[in-house]
Amino acid sequence: MDSRPVGIFDSGVGGLSVLREFRRLAPAESVIYFADTANFPYGPRPPADVRKHAFAVVNRLLAADVKLIIVACNTASAAAIADLREAFPVPFVGMVPGLKPAAQSSRSGTVAILATPGTLDGDLYSRVVADFGGERRILNLPGHGLAELVERGQAGTPAARAAIRETLGRAVADGADTVVLGCTHYAFLAPSIRAEFPGVALIDTSEAVARRAVAVLGELGLAAPADGTGTLDVIVSGDRSRFREAAERLGFAPAHEEALT
Ligand code: DGL
């Protein structure tokens, strides 16, 4: 048993989609959520740059004595997870676009992968395509500006719906019946995507990643005592009130449980 906190990080509010699932599955675990908003967005940055930021975030989380780190960002996982695992003596759980479940669920055989340029250009993604793409036709869709809309608290607005139509319209018309949400920010666009394209299946891996983290904690004997209630602290590298506002719009109520430090 280990009551130290779990660290979860992203470039901004996107990783809150993973945090939500993790807290639901493991309410006894304390969490420190790091939003690296000073360096948002990660998506268009060169991998070396994203890696540098990820290392800085991890160093800060380890200074707070976290016992496991969830890289709740596909772009940071693509750029840095192998190096993070090599550099730090703490277990990491990362994200990869959910091509495997998408390939299984697609009837039409055409799958759209919605992710940042950094994720789509990375080796991690190439390996996932080689391993699980099979005979599927895969349409890579870089979500230009989508994470920014979510970060500005505009998920669900007409502007977000217009951006979704613009990004996904051609792929859906071209036969894609399954869309992978390959960026944690996009989980918050799911209701708008469903409204725009009701026939399309969405693959969101946030629950699977949270489950994996719970399993790793169990396997390594790091789980918190089950009878406690975990705390939630948030560290924001950029403007705190902007982060708080966007998080509140996404249904998080920081006033109840978060100390912004
Ligand atoms: N949430 C990040 C991801 O999962 C990307 C957002 C950004 O571009 O910073 O890839």
PDB file of C-alpha atoms and ligand atoms in Angstrom:
ATOM      1  CA  MET A   1       0.000   0.000   0.000  1.00  0.00           C
ATOM      2  CA  ASP A   2       1.254   3.432  -0.924  1.00  0.00           C
ATOM      3  CA  SER A   3      -0.650   6.686  -0.320  1.00  0.00           C
ATOM      4  CA  ARG A   4       1.643   8.891  -2.402  1.00  0.00           C
ATOM      5  CA  PRO A   5      -0.102  10.692  -5.279  1.00  0.00           C
ATOM      6  CA  VAL A   6      -0.264   9.695  -8.933  1.00  0.00           C
ATOM      7  CA  GLY A   7       0.928  12.359 -11.398  1.00  0.00           C
ATOM      8  CA  ILE A   8      -1.105  13.065 -14.531  1.00  0.00           C
ATOM      9  CA  PHE A   9      -0.022  15.593 -17.129  1.00  0.00           C
ATOM     10  CA  ASP A  10      -0.984  17.181 -20.417  1.00  0.00           C
ATOM     11  CA  SER A  11      -0.349  20.462 -22.215  1.00  0.00           C
ATOM     12  CA  GLY A  12      -3.652  21.755 -20.823  1.00  0.00           C
ATOM     13  CA  VAL A  13      -7.194  20.600 -20.081  1.00  0.00           C
ATOM     14  CA  GLY A  14      -7.119  17.564 -22.433  1.00  0.00           C
ATOM     15  CA  GLY A  15      -5.773  15.151 -19.825  1.00  0.00           C
ATOM     16  CA  LEU A  16      -8.739  15.957 -17.583  1.00  0.00           C
ATOM     17  CA  SER A  17     -10.588  13.383 -19.722  1.00  0.00           C
ATOM     18  CA  VAL A  18      -8.198  10.725 -18.400  1.00  0.00           C
ATOM     19  CA  LEU A  19      -8.226  12.189 -14.892  1.00  0.00           C
ATOM     20  CA  ARG A  20     -12.044  11.926 -14.813  1.00  0.00           C
ATOM     21  CA  GLU A  21     -11.899   8.197 -15.637  1.00  0.00           C
ATOM     22  CA  PHE A  22      -9.024   7.560 -13.239  1.00  0.00           C
ATOM     23  CA  ARG A  23     -10.830   9.230 -10.329  1.00  0.00           C
ATOM     24  CA  ARG A  24     -13.977   7.276 -11.108  1.00  0.00           C
ATOM     25  CA  LEU A  25     -12.085   3.977 -11.121  1.00  0.00           C
ATOM     26  CA  ALA A  26      -9.727   4.735  -8.219  1.00  0.00           C
ATOM     27  CA  PRO A  27     -11.350   7.269  -5.864  1.00  0.00           C
ATOM     28  CA  ALA A  28      -8.918   6.400  -3.078  1.00  0.00           C
ATOM     29  CA  GLU A  29      -5.918   7.576  -5.118  1.00  0.00           C
ATOM     30  CA  SER A  30      -4.605  11.110  -4.662  1.00  0.00           C
ATOM     31  CA  VAL A  31      -3.665  12.885  -7.886  1.00  0.00           C
ATOM     32  CA  ILE A  32      -1.487  15.817  -8.886  1.00  0.00           C
ATOM     33  CA  TYR A  33      -2.586  17.088 -12.299  1.00  0.00           C
ATOM     34  CA  PHE A  34      -0.016  19.179 -14.170  1.00  0.00           C
ATOM     35  CA  ALA A  35      -1.343  21.389 -16.992  1.00  0.00           C
ATOM     36  CA  ASP A  36       1.624  22.716 -18.959  1.00  0.00           C
ATOM     37  CA  THR A  37      -0.393  25.570 -20.410  1.00  0.00           C
ATOM     38  CA  ALA A  38       2.657  27.851 -20.662  1.00  0.00           C
ATOM     39  CA  ASN A  39       3.804  25.570 -23.495  1.00  0.00           C
ATOM     40  CA  PHE A  40       0.417  24.756 -25.049  1.00  0.00           C
ATOM     41  CA  PRO A  41      -0.058  23.547 -27.744  1.00  0.00           C
ATOM     42  CA  TYR A  42       2.355  20.616 -27.921  1.00  0.00           C
ATOM     43  CA  GLY A  43       0.834  19.330 -31.187  1.00  0.00           C
ATOM     44  CA  PRO A  44       2.680  21.491 -33.727  1.00  0.00           C
ATOM     45  CA  ARG A  45       6.029  21.529 -31.870  1.00  0.00           C
ATOM     46  CA  PRO A  46       9.079  19.516 -32.987  1.00  0.00           C
ATOM     47  CA  PRO A  47       9.434  16.289 -30.951  1.00  0.00           C
ATOM     48  CA  ALA A  48      12.659  17.447 -29.258  1.00  0.00           C
ATOM     49  CA  ASP A  49      10.835  20.484 -27.936  1.00  0.00           C
ATOM     50  CA  VAL A  50       7.908  18.432 -26.599  1.00  0.00           C
ATOM     51  CA  ARG A  51      10.414  16.039 -25.006  1.00  0.00           C
ATOM     52  CA  LYS A  52      12.135  18.931 -23.215  1.00  0.00           C
ATOM     53  CA  HIS A  53       8.816  20.140 -21.782  1.00  0.00           C
ATOM     54  CA  ALA A  54       7.772  16.616 -20.787  1.00  0.00           C
ATOM     55  CA  PHE A  55      11.052  16.147 -18.896  1.00  0.00           C
ATOM     56  CA  ALA A  56      10.534  19.438 -17.051  1.00  0.00           C
ATOM     57  CA  VAL A  57       6.994  18.437 -16.061  1.00  0.00           C
ATOM     58  CA  VAL A  58       8.120  15.004 -14.884  1.00  0.00           C
ATOM     59  CA  ASN A  59      10.896  16.521 -12.788  1.00  0.00           C
ATOM     60  CA  ARG A  60       8.335  18.781 -11.115  1.00  0.00           C
ATOM     61  CA  LEU A  61       5.962  15.867 -10.470  1.00  0.00           C
ATOM     62  CA  LEU A  62       8.757  13.737  -9.027  1.00  0.00           C
ATOM     63  CA  ALA A  63       9.684  16.598  -6.713  1.00  0.00           C
ATOM     64  CA  ALA A  64       6.122  16.196  -5.382  1.00  0.00           C
ATOM     65  CA  ASP A  65       6.908  12.506  -4.774  1.00  0.00           C
ATOM     66  CA  VAL A  66       4.462  10.911  -7.232  1.00  0.00           C
ATOM     67  CA  LYS A  67       4.512   7.101  -7.430  1.00  0.00           C
ATOM     68  CA  LEU A  68       3.342   6.681 -11.059  1.00  0.00           C
ATOM     69  CA  ILE A  69       2.875   9.108 -13.955  1.00  0.00           C
ATOM     70  CA  ILE A  70       0.128   9.021 -16.564  1.00  0.00           C
ATOM     71  CA  VAL A  71       1.202  10.879 -19.698  1.00  0.00           C
ATOM     72  CA  ALA A  72      -2.354  11.967 -20.533  1.00  0.00           C
ATOM     73  CA  CYS A  73      -1.284  13.438 -23.853  1.00  0.00           C
ATOM     74  CA  ASN A  74      -0.822  11.542 -27.103  1.00  0.00           C
ATOM     75  CA  THR A  75       1.680  14.085 -28.434  1.00  0.00           C
ATOM     76  CA  ALA A  76       3.931  13.879 -25.352  1.00  0.00           C
ATOM     77  CA  SER A  77       3.652  10.078 -25.343  1.00  0.00           C
ATOM     78  CA  ALA A  78       4.723   9.993 -28.999  1.00  0.00           C
ATOM     79  CA  ALA A  79       7.664  12.311 -28.433  1.00  0.00           C
ATOM     80  CA  ALA A  80       8.913  11.248 -25.043  1.00  0.00           C
ATOM     81  CA  ILE A  81       7.542   8.150 -23.359  1.00  0.00           C
ATOM     82  CA  ALA A  82      10.426   5.833 -24.303  1.00  0.00           C
ATOM     83  CA  ASP A  83      12.995   8.380 -23.086  1.00  0.00           C
ATOM     84  CA  LEU A  84      11.029   9.118 -19.912  1.00  0.00           C
ATOM     85  CA  ARG A  85      10.917   5.405 -19.081  1.00  0.00           C
ATOM     86  CA  GLU A  86      14.652   5.174 -19.574  1.00  0.00           C
ATOM     87  CA  ALA A  87      15.471   8.313 -17.590  1.00  0.00           C
ATOM     88  CA  PHE A  88      13.259   8.025 -14.502  1.00  0.00           C
ATOM     89  CA  PRO A  89      12.770   5.205 -11.986  1.00  0.00           C
ATOM     90  CA  VAL A  90       8.987   5.574 -11.835  1.00  0.00           C
ATOM     91  CA  PRO A  91       6.347   3.675 -13.841  1.00  0.00           C
ATOM     92  CA  PHE A  92       4.740   5.544 -16.764  1.00  0.00           C
ATOM     93  CA  VAL A  93       1.417   4.883 -18.469  1.00  0.00           C
ATOM     94  CA  GLY A  94       1.004   6.655 -21.819  1.00  0.00           C
ATOM     95  CA  MET A  95      -1.444   7.102 -24.667  1.00  0.00           C
ATOM     96  CA  VAL A  96      -1.494   5.703 -28.199  1.00  0.00           C
ATOM     97  CA  PRO A  97      -4.288   6.343 -30.711  1.00  0.00           C
ATOM     98  CA  GLY A  98      -6.875   3.555 -30.393  1.00  0.00           C
ATOM     99  CA  LEU A  99      -6.406   2.051 -33.812  1.00  0.00           C
ATOM    100  CA  LYS A 100      -6.739  -1.498 -32.527  1.00  0.00           C
ATOM    101  CA  PRO A 101     -10.334  -1.122 -31.240  1.00  0.00           C
ATOM    102  CA  ALA A 102     -11.167   1.035 -34.269  1.00  0.00           C
ATOM    103  CA  ALA A 103      -9.967  -1.624 -36.722  1.00  0.00           C
ATOM    104  CA  GLN A 104     -12.115  -4.170 -34.881  1.00  0.00           C
ATOM    105  CA  SER A 105     -15.242  -2.003 -34.800  1.00  0.00           C
ATOM    106  CA  SER A 106     -15.225  -0.624 -38.364  1.00  0.00           C
ATOM    107  CA  ARG A 107     -17.733  -2.204 -40.758  1.00  0.00           C
ATOM    108  CA  SER A 108     -16.803  -0.099 -43.765  1.00  0.00           C
ATOM    109  CA  GLY A 109     -13.080  -0.819 -43.414  1.00  0.00           C
ATOM    110  CA  THR A 110     -12.220   2.886 -43.400  1.00  0.00           C
ATOM    111  CA  VAL A 111     -11.039   4.447 -40.162  1.00  0.00           C
ATOM    112  CA  ALA A 112     -10.204   8.113 -39.509  1.00  0.00           C
ATOM    113  CA  ILE A 113      -7.518   8.995 -36.977  1.00  0.00           C
ATOM    114  CA  LEU A 114      -7.953  12.455 -35.527  1.00  0.00           C
ATOM    115  CA  ALA A 115      -4.745  13.511 -33.761  1.00  0.00           C
ATOM    116  CA  THR A 116      -2.167  16.280 -33.596  1.00  0.00           C
ATOM    117  CA  PRO A 117       0.554  16.525 -36.251  1.00  0.00           C
ATOM    118  CA  GLY A 118       3.114  15.519 -33.593  1.00  0.00           C
ATOM    119  CA  THR A 119       1.264  12.266 -32.889  1.00  0.00           C
ATOM    120  CA  LEU A 120       0.608  11.385 -36.536  1.00  0.00           C
ATOM    121  CA  ASP A 121       4.249  11.990 -37.501  1.00  0.00           C
ATOM    122  CA  GLY A 122       5.699   9.949 -34.611  1.00  0.00           C
ATOM    123  CA  ASP A 123       7.258   6.458 -34.678  1.00  0.00           C
ATOM    124  CA  LEU A 124       4.887   5.256 -31.962  1.00  0.00           C
ATOM    125  CA  TYR A 125       1.935   5.834 -34.277  1.00  0.00           C
ATOM    126  CA  SER A 126       3.713   4.194 -37.255  1.00  0.00           C
ATOM    127  CA  ARG A 127       4.203   1.102 -35.110  1.00  0.00           C
ATOM    128  CA  VAL A 128       0.526   1.053 -34.097  1.00  0.00           C
ATOM    129  CA  VAL A 129      -0.479   1.296 -37.768  1.00  0.00           C
ATOM    130  CA  ALA A 130       1.900  -1.536 -38.691  1.00  0.00           C
ATOM    131  CA  ASP A 131       0.679  -3.699 -35.794  1.00  0.00           C
ATOM    132  CA  PHE A 132      -3.065  -3.088 -35.923  1.00  0.00           C
ATOM    133  CA  GLY A 133      -3.954  -1.375 -39.201  1.00  0.00           C
ATOM    134  CA  GLY A 134      -4.229  -4.658 -41.104  1.00  0.00           C
ATOM    135  CA  GLU A 135      -6.259  -4.303 -44.279  1.00  0.00           C
ATOM    136  CA  ARG A 136      -8.041  -1.189 -43.038  1.00  0.00           C
ATOM    137  CA  ARG A 137      -7.897   2.033 -44.983  1.00  0.00           C
ATOM    138  CA  ILE A 138      -6.604   4.624 -42.541  1.00  0.00           C
ATOM    139  CA  LEU A 139      -7.213   8.326 -43.024  1.00  0.00           C
ATOM    140  CA  ASN A 140      -4.894  10.495 -40.927  1.00  0.00           C
ATOM    141  CA  LEU A 141      -6.572  13.766 -39.990  1.00  0.00           C
ATOM    142  CA  PRO A 142      -4.421  16.381 -38.245  1.00  0.00           C
ATOM    143  CA  GLY A 143      -6.795  18.340 -36.021  1.00  0.00           C
ATOM    144  CA  HIS A 144      -5.535  21.842 -36.758  1.00  0.00           C
ATOM    145  CA  GLY A 145      -6.951  24.224 -34.159  1.00  0.00           C
ATOM    146  CA  LEU A 146      -9.235  21.687 -32.439  1.00  0.00           C
ATOM    147  CA  ALA A 147      -7.248  21.353 -29.204  1.00  0.00           C
ATOM    148  CA  GLU A 148      -7.021  25.148 -29.111  1.00  0.00           C
ATOM    149  CA  LEU A 149     -10.831  25.420 -29.184  1.00  0.00           C
ATOM    150  CA  VAL A 150     -11.141  23.040 -26.232  1.00  0.00           C
ATOM    151  CA  GLU A 151      -8.389  24.842 -24.359  1.00  0.00           C
ATOM    152  CA  ARG A 152     -10.218  28.141 -24.827  1.00  0.00           C
ATOM    153  CA  GLY A 153     -13.358  26.604 -23.291  1.00  0.00           C
ATOM    154  CA  GLN A 154     -15.182  26.469 -26.641  1.00  0.00           C
ATOM    155  CA  ALA A 155     -16.060  22.760 -26.792  1.00  0.00           C
ATOM    156  CA  GLY A 156     -19.716  22.422 -27.810  1.00  0.00           C
ATOM    157  CA  THR A 157     -19.947  25.874 -29.396  1.00  0.00           C
ATOM    158  CA  PRO A 158     -20.960  26.567 -33.017  1.00  0.00           C
ATOM    159  CA  ALA A 159     -17.293  27.372 -33.724  1.00  0.00           C
ATOM    160  CA  ALA A 160     -16.261  23.912 -32.521  1.00  0.00           C
ATOM    161  CA  ARG A 161     -18.980  22.264 -34.609  1.00  0.00           C
ATOM    162  CA  ALA A 162     -17.888  24.157 -37.705  1.00  0.00           C
ATOM    163  CA  ALA A 163     -14.261  23.090 -37.135  1.00  0.00           C
ATOM    164  CA  ILE A 164     -15.370  19.478 -36.721  1.00  0.00           C
ATOM    165  CA  ARG A 165     -17.367  19.579 -39.981  1.00  0.00           C
ATOM    166  CA  GLU A 166     -14.382  21.051 -41.722  1.00  0.00           C
ATOM    167  CA  THR A 167     -11.944  18.455 -40.339  1.00  0.00           C
ATOM    168  CA  LEU A 168     -14.048  15.296 -40.595  1.00  0.00           C
ATOM    169  CA  GLY A 169     -16.553  15.992 -43.381  1.00  0.00           C
ATOM    170  CA  ARG A 170     -14.532  14.674 -46.274  1.00  0.00           C
ATOM    171  CA  ALA A 171     -13.372  11.519 -44.446  1.00  0.00           C
ATOM    172  CA  VAL A 172     -16.919  10.610 -43.418  1.00  0.00           C
ATOM    173  CA  ALA A 173     -18.205  11.243 -46.968  1.00  0.00           C
ATOM    174  CA  ASP A 174     -15.345   9.025 -48.103  1.00  0.00           C
ATOM    175  CA  GLY A 175     -16.621   6.071 -46.063  1.00  0.00           C
ATOM    176  CA  ALA A 176     -14.991   6.437 -42.625  1.00  0.00           C
ATOM    177  CA  ASP A 177     -17.437   4.924 -40.112  1.00  0.00           C
ATOM    178  CA  THR A 178     -15.102   5.020 -37.100  1.00  0.00           C
ATOM    179  CA  VAL A 179     -13.148   7.987 -35.768  1.00  0.00           C
ATOM    180  CA  VAL A 180     -10.301   7.600 -33.287  1.00  0.00           C
ATOM    181  CA  LEU A 181      -9.957  10.479 -30.836  1.00  0.00           C
ATOM    182  CA  GLY A 182      -6.161  10.484 -30.843  1.00  0.00           C
ATOM    183  CA  CYS A 183      -5.688  13.560 -28.661  1.00  0.00           C
ATOM    184  CA  THR A 184      -6.973  13.845 -25.114  1.00  0.00           C
ATOM    185  CA  HIS A 185      -8.488  17.263 -25.808  1.00  0.00           C
ATOM    186  CA  TYR A 186     -10.747  15.722 -28.446  1.00  0.00           C
ATOM    187  CA  ALA A 187     -12.598  13.585 -25.879  1.00  0.00           C
ATOM    188  CA  PHE A 188     -14.400  16.808 -24.965  1.00  0.00           C
ATOM    189  CA  LEU A 189     -15.496  17.258 -28.582  1.00  0.00           C
ATOM    190  CA  ALA A 190     -17.222  13.860 -28.652  1.00  0.00           C
ATOM    191  CA  PRO A 191     -20.778  15.220 -28.119  1.00  0.00           C
ATOM    192  CA  SER A 192     -20.340  17.683 -31.000  1.00  0.00           C
ATOM    193  CA  ILE A 193     -18.847  15.023 -33.276  1.00  0.00           C
ATOM    194  CA  ARG A 194     -21.784  12.729 -32.493  1.00  0.00           C
ATOM    195  CA  ALA A 195     -24.233  15.526 -33.228  1.00  0.00           C
ATOM    196  CA  GLU A 196     -22.564  16.342 -36.558  1.00  0.00           C
ATOM    197  CA  PHE A 197     -21.963  12.743 -37.644  1.00  0.00           C
ATOM    198  CA  PRO A 198     -24.475  10.533 -35.827  1.00  0.00           C
ATOM    199  CA  GLY A 199     -23.627   7.367 -37.781  1.00  0.00           C
ATOM    200  CA  VAL A 200     -19.960   7.376 -36.847  1.00  0.00           C
ATOM    201  CA  ALA A 201     -18.458   5.329 -33.980  1.00  0.00           C
ATOM    202  CA  LEU A 202     -15.979   7.172 -31.752  1.00  0.00           C
ATOM    203  CA  ILE A 203     -13.004   5.509 -30.107  1.00  0.00           C
ATOM    204  CA  ASP A 204     -11.857   7.205 -26.916  1.00  0.00           C
ATOM    205  CA  THR A 205      -9.106   5.408 -24.987  1.00  0.00           C
ATOM    206  CA  SER A 206      -9.218   7.522 -21.821  1.00  0.00           C
ATOM    207  CA  GLU A 207     -11.002   4.849 -19.797  1.00  0.00           C
ATOM    208  CA  ALA A 208      -8.662   2.100 -21.033  1.00  0.00           C
ATOM    209  CA  VAL A 209      -5.625   4.185 -20.057  1.00  0.00           C
ATOM    210  CA  ALA A 210      -7.056   4.889 -16.609  1.00  0.00           C
ATOM    211  CA  ARG A 211      -7.737   1.163 -16.206  1.00  0.00           C
ATOM    212  CA  ARG A 212      -4.191   0.346 -17.209  1.00  0.00           C
ATOM    213  CA  ALA A 213      -2.851   2.774 -14.587  1.00  0.00           C
ATOM    214  CA  VAL A 214      -5.008   1.138 -11.907  1.00  0.00           C
ATOM    215  CA  ALA A 215      -3.734  -2.294 -12.989  1.00  0.00           C
ATOM    216  CA  VAL A 216      -0.075  -1.175 -12.881  1.00  0.00           C
ATOM    217  CA  LEU A 217      -0.547   0.285  -9.392  1.00  0.00           C
ATOM    218  CA  GLY A 218      -1.978  -3.064  -8.297  1.00  0.00           C
ATOM    219  CA  GLU A 219       0.750  -5.150  -9.949  1.00  0.00           C
ATOM    220  CA  LEU A 220       3.533  -3.079  -8.375  1.00  0.00           C
ATOM    221  CA  GLY A 221       1.970  -2.951  -4.914  1.00  0.00           C
ATOM    222  CA  LEU A 222       1.554   0.829  -5.199  1.00  0.00           C
ATOM    223  CA  ALA A 223      -2.214   1.154  -4.738  1.00  0.00           C
ATOM    224  CA  ALA A 224      -3.498   3.469  -2.001  1.00  0.00           C
ATOM    225  CA  PRO A 225      -5.434   1.968   0.927  1.00  0.00           C
ATOM    226  CA  ALA A 226      -8.940   1.392  -0.461  1.00  0.00           C
ATOM    227  CA  ASP A 227     -10.791   2.962   2.478  1.00  0.00           C
ATOM    228  CA  GLY A 228      -9.420   6.491   1.980  1.00  0.00           C
ATOM    229  CA  THR A 229     -10.540   9.343  -0.256  1.00  0.00           C
ATOM    230  CA  GLY A 230      -7.925  10.720  -2.607  1.00  0.00           C
ATOM    231  CA  THR A 231      -7.160  14.421  -2.913  1.00  0.00           C
ATOM    232  CA  LEU A 232      -6.709  16.348  -6.151  1.00  0.00           C
ATOM    233  CA  ASP A 233      -4.116  19.066  -6.619  1.00  0.00           C
ATOM    234  CA  VAL A 234      -3.491  20.952  -9.819  1.00  0.00           C
ATOM    235  CA  ILE A 235      -0.318  22.654 -11.014  1.00  0.00           C
ATOM    236  CA  VAL A 236      -0.638  25.066 -13.930  1.00  0.00           C
ATOM    237  CA  SER A 237       2.492  26.395 -15.628  1.00  0.00           C
ATOM    238  CA  GLY A 238       0.644  29.240 -17.387  1.00  0.00           C
ATOM    239  CA  ASP A 239      -2.357  31.414 -16.578  1.00  0.00           C
ATOM    240  CA  ARG A 240      -4.242  29.779 -13.689  1.00  0.00           C
ATOM    241  CA  SER A 241      -7.534  31.575 -14.012  1.00  0.00           C
ATOM    242  CA  ARG A 242      -7.797  30.723 -17.715  1.00  0.00           C
ATOM    243  CA  PHE A 243      -7.186  27.070 -16.929  1.00  0.00           C
ATOM    244  CA  ARG A 244      -9.709  27.138 -14.108  1.00  0.00           C
ATOM    245  CA  GLU A 245     -12.354  28.681 -16.342  1.00  0.00           C
ATOM    246  CA  ALA A 246     -11.829  26.153 -19.146  1.00  0.00           C
ATOM    247  CA  ALA A 247     -11.832  23.263 -16.646  1.00  0.00           C
ATOM    248  CA  GLU A 248     -15.062  24.499 -15.085  1.00  0.00           C
ATOM    249  CA  ARG A 249     -16.732  24.677 -18.491  1.00  0.00           C
ATOM    250  CA  LEU A 250     -15.774  21.048 -19.004  1.00  0.00           C
ATOM    251  CA  GLY A 251     -17.556  20.086 -15.806  1.00  0.00           C
ATOM    252  CA  PHE A 252     -14.701  20.133 -13.315  1.00  0.00           C
ATOM    253  CA  ALA A 253     -15.377  21.993 -10.123  1.00  0.00           C
ATOM    254  CA  PRO A 254     -11.953  22.964  -8.814  1.00  0.00           C
ATOM    255  CA  ALA A 255     -13.371  24.968  -5.930  1.00  0.00           C
ATOM    256  CA  HIS A 256     -14.377  21.769  -4.180  1.00  0.00           C
ATOM    257  CA  GLU A 257     -11.174  19.862  -4.246  1.00  0.00           C
ATOM    258  CA  GLU A 258      -8.282  21.543  -5.954  1.00  0.00           C
ATOM    259  CA  ALA A 259      -5.491  23.655  -4.629  1.00  0.00           C
ATOM    260  CA  LEU A 260      -3.831  25.518  -7.460  1.00  0.00           C
ATOM    261  CA  THR A 261      -0.146  25.776  -6.693  1.00  0.00           C
TER     262      THR A 261
HETATM  263  N1  DGL B   1      -3.780  16.818 -25.462  1.00  0.00           N
HETATM  264  C1  DGL B   1      -2.666  16.663 -26.365  1.00  0.00           C
HETATM  265  C2  DGL B   1      -2.676  15.257 -26.985  1.00  0.00           C
HETATM  266  O1  DGL B   1      -3.285  14.359 -26.453  1.00  0.00           O
HETATM  267  C3  DGL B   1      -2.501  17.644 -27.480  1.00  0.00           C
HETATM  268  C4  DGL B   1      -2.866  19.057 -27.335  1.00  0.00           C
HETATM  269  C5  DGL B   1      -1.753  19.976 -27.760  1.00  0.00           C
HETATM  270  O2  DGL B   1      -1.551  20.158 -28.991  1.00  0.00           O
HETATM  271  O3  DGL B   1      -1.062  20.462 -26.882  1.00  0.00           O
HETATM  272  O4  DGL B   1      -2.062  15.033 -27.987  1.00  0.00           O
END
